[in-house]
Tab-separated table of C-alpha atoms and ligand atoms in Angstrom:
chain	number	residue	atom	x	y	z
N	1	MET	CA	-0.047	-0.069	-0.191
N	2	ASP	CA	2.856	2.284	0.626
N	3	ASP	CA	4.095	1.732	-2.708
N	4	LEU	CA	0.985	2.526	-4.115
N	5	ARG	CA	0.610	5.437	-2.088
N	6	ASP	CA	4.255	7.076	-3.089
N	7	LYS	CA	3.256	6.110	-6.775
N	8	TYR	CA	0.042	7.952	-7.009
N	9	ILE	CA	1.326	10.840	-4.847
N	10	ARG	CA	4.341	11.336	-7.076
N	11	LEU	CA	2.295	10.947	-10.435
N	12	VAL	CA	0.069	13.527	-8.934
N	13	ALA	CA	2.545	15.885	-8.612
N	14	GLU	CA	4.424	15.334	-12.004
N	15	ALA	CA	0.859	15.913	-14.142
N	16	GLY	CA	1.430	18.484	-16.390
N	17	ASP	CA	-2.175	19.467	-17.152
N	18	GLU	CA	-5.983	18.373	-16.658
N	19	SER	CA	-6.191	15.740	-18.690
N	20	ALA	CA	-3.394	14.033	-17.572
N	21	LEU	CA	-4.508	14.508	-14.004
N	22	GLU	CA	-8.002	13.012	-15.247
N	23	ASP	CA	-6.118	10.027	-16.706
N	24	LEU	CA	-4.497	9.558	-13.387
N	25	ARG	CA	-7.772	9.776	-11.559
N	26	VAL	CA	-8.948	6.899	-13.701
N	27	GLN	CA	-6.120	4.612	-13.311
N	28	ALA	CA	-6.034	5.177	-9.388
N	29	VAL	CA	-9.589	5.388	-7.923
N	30	GLY	CA	-11.505	5.039	-11.168
N	31	LYS	CA	-13.960	2.053	-11.399
N	32	LYS	CA	-11.185	-0.407	-12.520
N	33	GLY	CA	-8.524	1.822	-11.080
N	34	GLU	CA	-5.732	-0.083	-8.959
N	35	ILE	CA	-7.156	0.937	-5.569
N	36	SER	CA	-10.560	0.282	-6.192
N	37	LEU	CA	-9.396	-2.959	-7.183
N	38	LYS	CA	-7.775	-3.647	-4.368
N	39	MET	CA	-10.946	-2.625	-2.188
N	40	ARG	CA	-12.873	-5.328	-4.305
N	41	GLU	CA	-9.968	-7.825	-2.715
N	42	LEU	CA	-11.532	-6.918	0.823
N	43	GLY	CA	-14.423	-9.499	0.048
N	44	LYS	CA	-11.642	-12.039	-0.073
N	45	MET	CA	-10.524	-11.532	3.220
N	46	SER	CA	-10.936	-12.781	6.879
N	47	PRO	CA	-13.072	-10.557	8.948
N	48	GLU	CA	-10.008	-9.676	10.956
N	49	GLU	CA	-7.644	-8.691	7.880
N	50	ARG	CA	-10.890	-6.508	6.483
N	51	GLN	CA	-10.833	-4.939	9.729
N	52	VAL	CA	-7.514	-3.632	9.342
N	53	MET	CA	-7.185	-3.403	5.699
N	54	GLY	CA	-10.517	-1.524	5.313
N	55	PRO	CA	-9.805	1.628	7.052
N	56	LYS	CA	-6.377	1.620	5.790
N	57	LEU	CA	-7.781	1.169	1.661
N	58	ASN	CA	-10.199	3.754	2.464
N	59	ALA	CA	-7.513	6.231	3.928
N	60	LEU	CA	-5.404	5.842	0.964
N	61	LYS	CA	-8.165	6.500	-1.179
N	62	ASP	CA	-8.985	9.823	0.565
N	63	GLU	CA	-5.559	10.854	0.223
N	64	ILE	CA	-5.393	10.240	-3.268
N	65	ASN	CA	-8.500	11.957	-3.905
N	66	SER	CA	-7.533	15.189	-2.094
N	67	ALA	CA	-4.142	15.144	-3.788
N	68	LEU	CA	-5.789	15.284	-7.198
N	69	SER	CA	-8.191	17.692	-6.217
N	70	ALA	CA	-5.450	20.158	-4.873
N	71	LYS	CA	-3.236	19.575	-7.828
N	72	LYS	CA	-6.467	20.112	-10.144
N	73	GLU	CA	-6.893	23.454	-8.237
N	74	ALA	CA	-3.354	24.341	-8.599
N	75	LEU	CA	-3.336	23.654	-12.647
N	76	GLU	CA	-6.279	25.801	-12.842
N	77	ASP	CA	-4.659	28.835	-11.320
N	78	VAL	CA	-1.882	28.377	-13.422
N	79	ALA	CA	-3.732	28.371	-16.485
N	80	LEU	CA	-5.604	31.502	-15.256
N	81	ASP	CA	-2.424	33.223	-14.713
N	82	GLU	CA	-1.020	32.089	-18.182
N	83	ARG	CA	-4.413	33.800	-19.473
N	84	LEU	CA	-4.189	37.291	-17.603
N	85	ARG	CA	-0.805	37.311	-18.776
N	86	ALA	CA	-1.303	36.785	-22.457
N	87	GLU	CA	-4.970	38.472	-23.052
N	88	TRP	CA	-4.460	41.712	-21.408
N	89	LEU	CA	-5.005	45.158	-23.440
N	90	ASP	CA	-3.461	48.267	-23.230
N	91	VAL	CA	-6.487	50.606	-23.107
N	92	THR	CA	-4.438	54.108	-22.843
N	93	MET	CA	-2.809	53.172	-26.551
N	94	PRO	CA	-3.447	55.908	-28.711
N	95	ALA	CA	-6.423	55.575	-31.243
N	96	ARG	CA	-5.778	54.809	-34.969
N	97	ASP	CA	-7.594	58.238	-35.674
N	98	ARG	CA	-7.274	58.615	-39.103
N	99	ARG	CA	-9.766	55.479	-40.148
N	100	VAL	CA	-12.617	57.598	-38.288
N	101	GLY	CA	-12.417	60.700	-39.921
N	102	THR	CA	-11.834	64.040	-38.892
N	103	ILE	CA	-14.092	66.679	-36.923
N	104	HIS	CA	-15.299	69.708	-38.928
N	105	PRO	CA	-13.568	72.932	-37.825
N	106	VAL	CA	-17.189	74.119	-37.150
N	107	SER	CA	-17.974	71.545	-34.449
N	108	GLN	CA	-14.247	71.854	-33.015
N	109	VAL	CA	-14.861	75.700	-32.744
N	110	THR	CA	-17.917	75.169	-31.242
N	111	GLU	CA	-16.589	72.555	-28.582
N	112	GLU	CA	-13.673	75.281	-28.097
N	113	VAL	CA	-16.029	77.957	-27.151
N	114	THR	CA	-18.281	75.875	-25.159
N	115	ALA	CA	-15.390	74.850	-23.148
N	116	ILE	CA	-14.110	78.545	-22.230
N	117	PHE	CA	-17.654	79.685	-21.526
N	118	ALA	CA	-18.605	76.564	-19.155
N	119	ASP	CA	-15.609	77.376	-17.159
N	120	MET	CA	-16.857	80.732	-16.773
N	121	GLY	CA	-19.919	79.108	-15.351
N	122	PHE	CA	-22.231	79.482	-18.728
N	123	ALA	CA	-24.456	76.507	-19.754
N	124	VAL	CA	-25.475	75.544	-23.207
N	125	ALA	CA	-28.967	76.465	-24.443
N	126	GLU	CA	-30.387	75.428	-27.597
N	127	GLY	CA	-33.603	76.228	-29.905
N	128	PRO	CA	-35.481	75.497	-32.803
N	129	GLN	CA	-34.010	76.657	-36.477
N	130	VAL	CA	-37.296	77.130	-37.630
N	131	GLU	CA	-38.572	79.675	-35.435
N	132	SER	CA	-41.780	81.798	-35.162
N	133	ASP	CA	-41.621	85.366	-36.145
N	134	TRP	CA	-42.112	86.695	-32.824
N	135	HIS	CA	-39.229	85.071	-31.206
N	136	ASN	CA	-36.998	85.898	-34.087
N	137	PHE	CA	-37.972	89.339	-34.374
N	138	ASP	CA	-40.760	91.105	-32.277
N	139	ALA	CA	-39.613	89.318	-29.036
N	140	LEU	CA	-35.968	91.009	-29.761
N	141	ASN	CA	-37.535	94.596	-30.451
N	142	ILE	CA	-37.795	94.295	-33.936
N	143	PRO	CA	-41.346	95.250	-34.773
N	144	GLY	CA	-42.813	94.519	-38.304
N	145	HIS	CA	-41.934	97.470	-40.195
N	146	HIS	CA	-38.150	97.681	-38.893
N	147	PRO	CA	-35.550	97.707	-41.786
N	148	ALA	CA	-33.437	95.100	-39.728
N	149	ARG	CA	-36.289	92.598	-41.047
N	150	ALA	CA	-35.037	93.845	-44.627
N	151	GLU	CA	-31.540	93.783	-43.717
N	152	MET	CA	-31.198	89.855	-42.771
N	153	ASP	CA	-31.890	88.465	-46.109
N	154	THR	CA	-34.336	86.309	-44.007
N	155	PHE	CA	-35.681	82.917	-45.158
N	156	TYR	CA	-39.784	82.622	-44.640
N	157	MET	CA	-41.424	79.193	-44.604
N	158	HIS	CA	-44.592	78.797	-46.659
N	159	ARG	CA	-48.078	79.156	-44.827
N	160	ALA	CA	-51.182	77.862	-46.573
N	161	GLU	CA	-53.584	79.552	-48.803
N	162	GLY	CA	-55.481	81.824	-46.308
N	163	ASP	CA	-53.527	81.667	-43.287
N	164	ASN	CA	-52.916	84.984	-42.482
N	165	ARG	CA	-50.555	84.886	-39.722
N	166	PRO	CA	-47.186	85.870	-40.080
N	167	PRO	CA	-44.678	82.759	-41.617
N	168	HIS	CA	-42.110	81.200	-39.430
N	169	VAL	CA	-38.581	81.657	-40.499
N	170	LEU	CA	-35.481	80.081	-40.501
N	171	ARG	CA	-33.840	81.758	-37.650
N	172	THR	CA	-31.873	84.631	-38.802
N	173	HIS	CA	-29.684	84.992	-35.437
N	174	THR	CA	-29.204	82.691	-32.294
N	175	SER	CA	-30.858	85.611	-30.264
N	176	PRO	CA	-34.342	84.213	-30.316
N	177	VAL	CA	-32.772	81.282	-28.021
N	178	GLN	CA	-32.356	84.202	-25.445
N	179	ILE	CA	-36.225	84.696	-25.392
N	180	ARG	CA	-36.451	81.010	-25.440
N	181	SER	CA	-34.492	80.757	-22.250
N	182	MET	CA	-35.798	83.294	-20.562
N	183	GLU	CA	-39.294	81.994	-21.001
N	184	GLN	CA	-38.296	78.381	-19.415
N	185	GLN	CA	-35.541	79.560	-16.981
N	186	GLY	CA	-36.377	83.050	-15.417
N	187	ALA	CA	-33.388	85.270	-13.682
N	188	PRO	CA	-30.654	85.070	-12.948
N	189	ILE	CA	-29.372	83.505	-16.048
N	190	ARG	CA	-25.902	82.856	-17.568
N	191	ILE	CA	-25.978	80.871	-21.051
N	192	ILE	CA	-24.605	80.620	-24.387
N	193	CYS	CA	-26.330	79.138	-27.365
N	194	PRO	CA	-24.436	77.984	-30.128
N	195	GLY	CA	-26.292	76.981	-33.284
N	196	ARG	CA	-26.952	77.190	-36.884
N	197	VAL	CA	-28.547	80.472	-38.540
N	198	TYR	CA	-29.671	81.120	-42.074
N	199	ARG	CA	-29.939	84.369	-44.142
N	200	ALA	CA	-30.030	84.443	-48.315
N	201	ASP	CA	-26.311	85.488	-49.005
N	202	TYR	CA	-23.559	83.979	-50.822
N	203	ASP	CA	-19.824	84.964	-51.286
N	204	GLN	CA	-16.563	84.760	-49.876
N	205	THR	CA	-17.260	85.465	-46.511
N	206	HIS	CA	-21.199	84.738	-46.684
N	207	THR	CA	-23.100	81.167	-46.828
N	208	PRO	CA	-26.729	80.811	-46.714
N	209	MET	CA	-26.533	78.858	-43.876
N	210	PHE	CA	-23.622	79.699	-40.792
N	211	HIS	CA	-23.041	79.199	-37.431
N	212	GLN	CA	-23.276	81.738	-34.334
N	213	VAL	CA	-22.866	81.541	-30.521
N	214	GLU	CA	-25.192	83.432	-28.549
N	215	GLY	CA	-24.397	84.849	-24.899
N	216	LEU	CA	-26.605	86.001	-22.541
N	217	ALA	CA	-25.911	87.050	-18.577
N	218	LEU	CA	-28.510	88.508	-16.540
N	219	ASP	CA	-28.491	89.253	-12.991
N	220	LYS	CA	-29.193	92.068	-10.633
N	221	ASP	CA	-26.126	93.753	-10.937
N	222	ILE	CA	-24.252	93.005	-14.045
N	223	SER	CA	-22.758	95.768	-16.445
N	224	MET	CA	-20.821	96.429	-19.426
N	225	ALA	CA	-17.685	95.946	-17.351
N	226	ASN	CA	-18.536	92.274	-16.878
N	227	LEU	CA	-19.375	91.972	-20.572
N	228	LYS	CA	-15.563	93.083	-21.247
N	229	TRP	CA	-14.069	90.963	-18.887
N	230	VAL	CA	-15.848	87.936	-20.209
N	231	LEU	CA	-15.134	88.501	-24.050
N	232	GLU	CA	-11.269	89.250	-23.077
N	233	GLU	CA	-11.101	85.980	-20.964
N	234	PHE	CA	-12.571	84.443	-23.851
N	235	PHE	CA	-10.622	86.036	-26.780
N	236	ALA	CA	-7.410	85.365	-24.450
N	237	ALA	CA	-8.233	81.627	-24.020
N	238	PHE	CA	-9.599	80.955	-27.518
N	239	PHE	CA	-6.786	82.702	-29.656
N	240	GLU	CA	-4.322	81.317	-27.135
N	241	VAL	CA	-2.789	84.708	-26.227
N	242	ASP	CA	-2.558	86.473	-23.379
N	243	GLY	CA	-3.516	89.766	-22.696
N	244	ILE	CA	-5.483	90.308	-26.423
N	245	LYS	CA	-6.721	93.937	-26.578
N	246	THR	CA	-10.074	94.593	-27.518
N	247	ARG	CA	-11.948	97.455	-28.718
N	248	PHE	CA	-15.445	98.553	-28.141
N	249	ARG	CA	-17.229	100.627	-30.598
N	250	ALA	CA	-20.484	102.407	-30.028
N	251	SER	CA	-23.378	100.442	-32.459
N	252	HIS	CA	-26.934	99.865	-32.668
N	253	PHE	CA	-29.021	96.884	-32.326
N	254	PRO	CA	-32.673	96.919	-31.538
N	255	PHE	CA	-32.336	94.275	-28.800
N	256	THR	CA	-29.471	96.181	-26.726
N	257	GLU	CA	-28.990	99.312	-25.348
N	258	PRO	CA	-26.248	100.369	-25.483
N	259	SER	CA	-24.697	98.652	-27.843
N	260	ALA	CA	-21.171	98.083	-28.854
N	261	GLU	CA	-19.525	95.951	-31.860
N	262	VAL	CA	-16.192	94.504	-30.411
N	263	ASP	CA	-12.891	94.461	-32.341
N	264	ILE	CA	-9.907	92.374	-31.695
N	265	GLN	CA	-6.219	93.282	-31.963
N	266	CYS	CA	-4.300	92.330	-34.941
N	267	SER	CA	-1.534	92.762	-37.228
N	268	TRP	CA	-1.429	92.461	-41.555
N	269	GLU	CA	2.431	91.820	-42.050
N	270	ASP	CA	3.248	90.701	-45.514
N	271	GLY	CA	-0.447	89.685	-46.139
N	272	GLN	CA	-0.175	87.457	-42.863
N	273	LEU	CA	-2.836	87.982	-40.200
N	274	LYS	CA	-1.893	87.545	-36.745
N	275	ILE	CA	-4.332	87.608	-33.756
N	276	GLY	CA	-3.318	89.439	-30.713
N	277	GLU	CA	-0.774	91.632	-31.796
N	278	GLY	CA	-0.020	94.555	-33.698
N	279	ASP	CA	-2.254	97.887	-34.164
N	280	GLY	CA	-4.793	96.626	-36.637
N	281	TRP	CA	-8.419	95.897	-35.528
N	282	LEU	CA	-11.000	93.139	-36.451
N	283	GLU	CA	-14.484	93.108	-35.762
N	284	VAL	CA	-15.700	89.968	-34.315
N	285	LEU	CA	-19.173	90.200	-32.585
N	286	GLY	CA	-21.680	92.495	-31.777
N	287	SER	CA	-23.047	93.029	-28.235
N	288	GLY	CA	-24.732	95.241	-25.267
N	289	MET	CA	-26.699	95.559	-22.581
N	290	VAL	CA	-30.100	93.953	-22.872
N	291	HIS	CA	-32.828	96.075	-24.217
N	292	PRO	CA	-35.864	96.630	-21.438
N	293	LYS	CA	-38.566	95.657	-23.831
N	294	VAL	CA	-36.417	92.258	-24.707
N	295	LEU	CA	-36.202	91.573	-20.930
N	296	GLN	CA	-40.198	92.014	-20.741
N	297	ALA	CA	-40.880	89.597	-23.836
N	298	GLY	CA	-38.914	87.173	-22.246
N	299	GLY	CA	-41.092	87.448	-18.672
N	300	ILE	CA	-38.406	89.525	-16.882
N	301	ASP	CA	-38.653	92.602	-14.724
N	302	PRO	CA	-36.368	94.881	-16.190
N	303	TYR	CA	-36.692	96.957	-12.999
N	304	GLU	CA	-35.487	93.714	-11.186
N	305	TYR	CA	-32.789	92.709	-13.586
N	306	GLN	CA	-30.612	93.617	-16.172
N	307	GLY	CA	-27.276	92.079	-18.117
N	308	PHE	CA	-25.213	91.448	-21.184
N	309	ALA	CA	-25.710	89.792	-24.742
N	310	PHE	CA	-23.481	89.090	-27.315
N	311	GLY	CA	-23.576	87.266	-30.593
N	312	MET	CA	-20.546	85.961	-32.663
N	313	GLY	CA	-19.999	84.110	-36.034
N	314	ILE	CA	-18.661	80.912	-35.192
N	315	ASP	CA	-17.276	80.026	-38.852
N	316	ARG	CA	-15.626	83.457	-38.957
N	317	ILE	CA	-13.672	82.872	-35.724
N	318	ALA	CA	-12.780	79.463	-36.836
N	319	MET	CA	-11.748	80.985	-39.932
N	320	LEU	CA	-9.352	83.562	-38.227
N	321	LYS	CA	-8.171	81.042	-35.552
N	322	TYR	CA	-7.106	78.285	-38.452
N	323	GLY	CA	-6.202	80.569	-41.318
N	324	ILE	CA	-9.131	79.579	-43.529
N	325	PRO	CA	-9.516	81.834	-46.223
N	326	ASP	CA	-12.939	81.002	-47.809
N	327	LEU	CA	-15.887	80.279	-45.900
N	328	ARG	CA	-17.832	78.626	-48.567
N	329	ALA	CA	-15.488	75.530	-48.577
N	330	PHE	CA	-16.801	74.947	-44.955
N	331	PHE	CA	-19.422	73.347	-46.296
N	332	ASP	CA	-18.528	71.642	-49.637
N	333	SER	CA	-17.738	68.372	-48.429
N	334	ASP	CA	-14.170	68.072	-50.096
N	335	LEU	CA	-12.588	65.203	-48.283
N	336	ARG	CA	-9.119	66.725	-48.938
N	337	TRP	CA	-10.143	70.074	-47.273
N	338	LEU	CA	-11.718	67.854	-44.815
N	339	ARG	CA	-8.501	65.875	-43.920
N	340	HIS	CA	-6.365	69.310	-44.384
N	341	TYR	CA	-8.668	71.248	-41.911
N	342	GLY	CA	-10.060	68.544	-39.778
N	343	PHE	CA	-9.029	67.984	-36.071
N	344	ALA	CA	-8.164	64.705	-34.447
N	345	SER	CA	-11.754	62.557	-33.546
N	346	LEU	CA	-10.866	61.384	-30.147
N	347	ASP	CA	-9.516	64.647	-28.824
N	348	VAL	CA	-11.737	66.693	-27.072
N	349	PRO	CA	-11.060	70.114	-26.441
N	350	THR	CA	-10.652	70.971	-22.720
N	351	LEU	CA	-9.337	74.164	-21.025
N	352	HIS	CA	-6.837	71.481	-19.199
N	353	GLY	CA	-6.189	69.106	-21.858
N	354	GLY	CA	-5.692	71.997	-24.539
N	355	LEU	CA	-8.113	73.690	-26.904
N	356	SER	CA	-6.856	73.305	-30.647
N	357	ARG	CA	-4.193	70.076	-30.838
O	401	LIG	N1	-28.181	88.958	-33.143
O	401	LIG	C1	-26.954	89.854	-33.640
O	401	LIG	C2	-26.519	89.512	-35.423
O	401	LIG	O1	-27.043	88.333	-35.604
O	401	LIG	C3	-25.753	89.863	-32.885
O	401	LIG	C4	-25.895	90.144	-31.400
O	401	LIG	C5	-26.412	89.594	-30.508
O	401	LIG	C6	-25.557	91.712	-30.990
O	401	LIG	C7	-26.577	89.800	-29.185
O	401	LIG	C8	-25.901	91.986	-29.519
O	401	LIG	C9	-26.215	91.336	-28.750
O	401	LIG	O2	-26.415	90.209	-35.828
């Protein structure tokens, strides 16, 4: 019995895999295994012999069985370790971004603008592109006869014959989202609204569809000084130049009073435009203090709240930042253009990670 024991303990220790181990199990304790056959011999023994041999054989069987299962567990552990070593995946590896296309400059710049204003506490608001005449014009202090309506080259939607209500329009600016946001959220409020706008115009710097971002901040004590600070912070972050100078020129918009057009500092050397240096100026946006009538239209008491608004062309600032000469090319879907001016798809612009990598 000692020989049997030594033999199987040794063989179990030497077994290299689970199938070798299973063969051993059959050979030792299977139905016709060596130990099982020995147990059968008990029947031929005298009762005295049996009393000695029975427990011994049982103990031997138990010992072999537990050696087998201990070895089985050990082999499984080794196999698992091996798999974990072979099958690991480096999730930090850079993606192959060429294959998944590129991000359009308009989307990229929208993300950049959003990241910068989000950092200053502005939430993103949205509104419909097919807008009511009231939201696009009247609520913004542009009544029916106002020349601004004609100036905007508005696209009008079709109305059924006999329907005399004013037709809906393709929104000509993002300012109607100011009204919708005031209606929905009341004051105080701090939002930007990026989105598509439409005007019937087409040349090197105009397309019938383009993009604007609107800004609106209302509270009890907001002034032009806050507007200036917010815009200067924005330009410095967006154009990635510290201390960029701005110029506020008195202007007129029906929905702001006072109103200002804002220019940023630039230079034109050898036909090359550089933002944030030199003594040239480039107009980039319209702004002002929200007109009391506009606050009223949005359901806000102008005796309690005041604030600023601004509107800026996303395509325009994208052209300036990335040196893109013709606006029309933005919307041609020319693959070579998209590959050249597009951005890596998996690099989301953030203030800490970098805006324009
Ligand atoms: N809505 C104006 C435009 O499209 C821009 C603007 C917005 C001006 C808000 C002042 C305040 O030209």
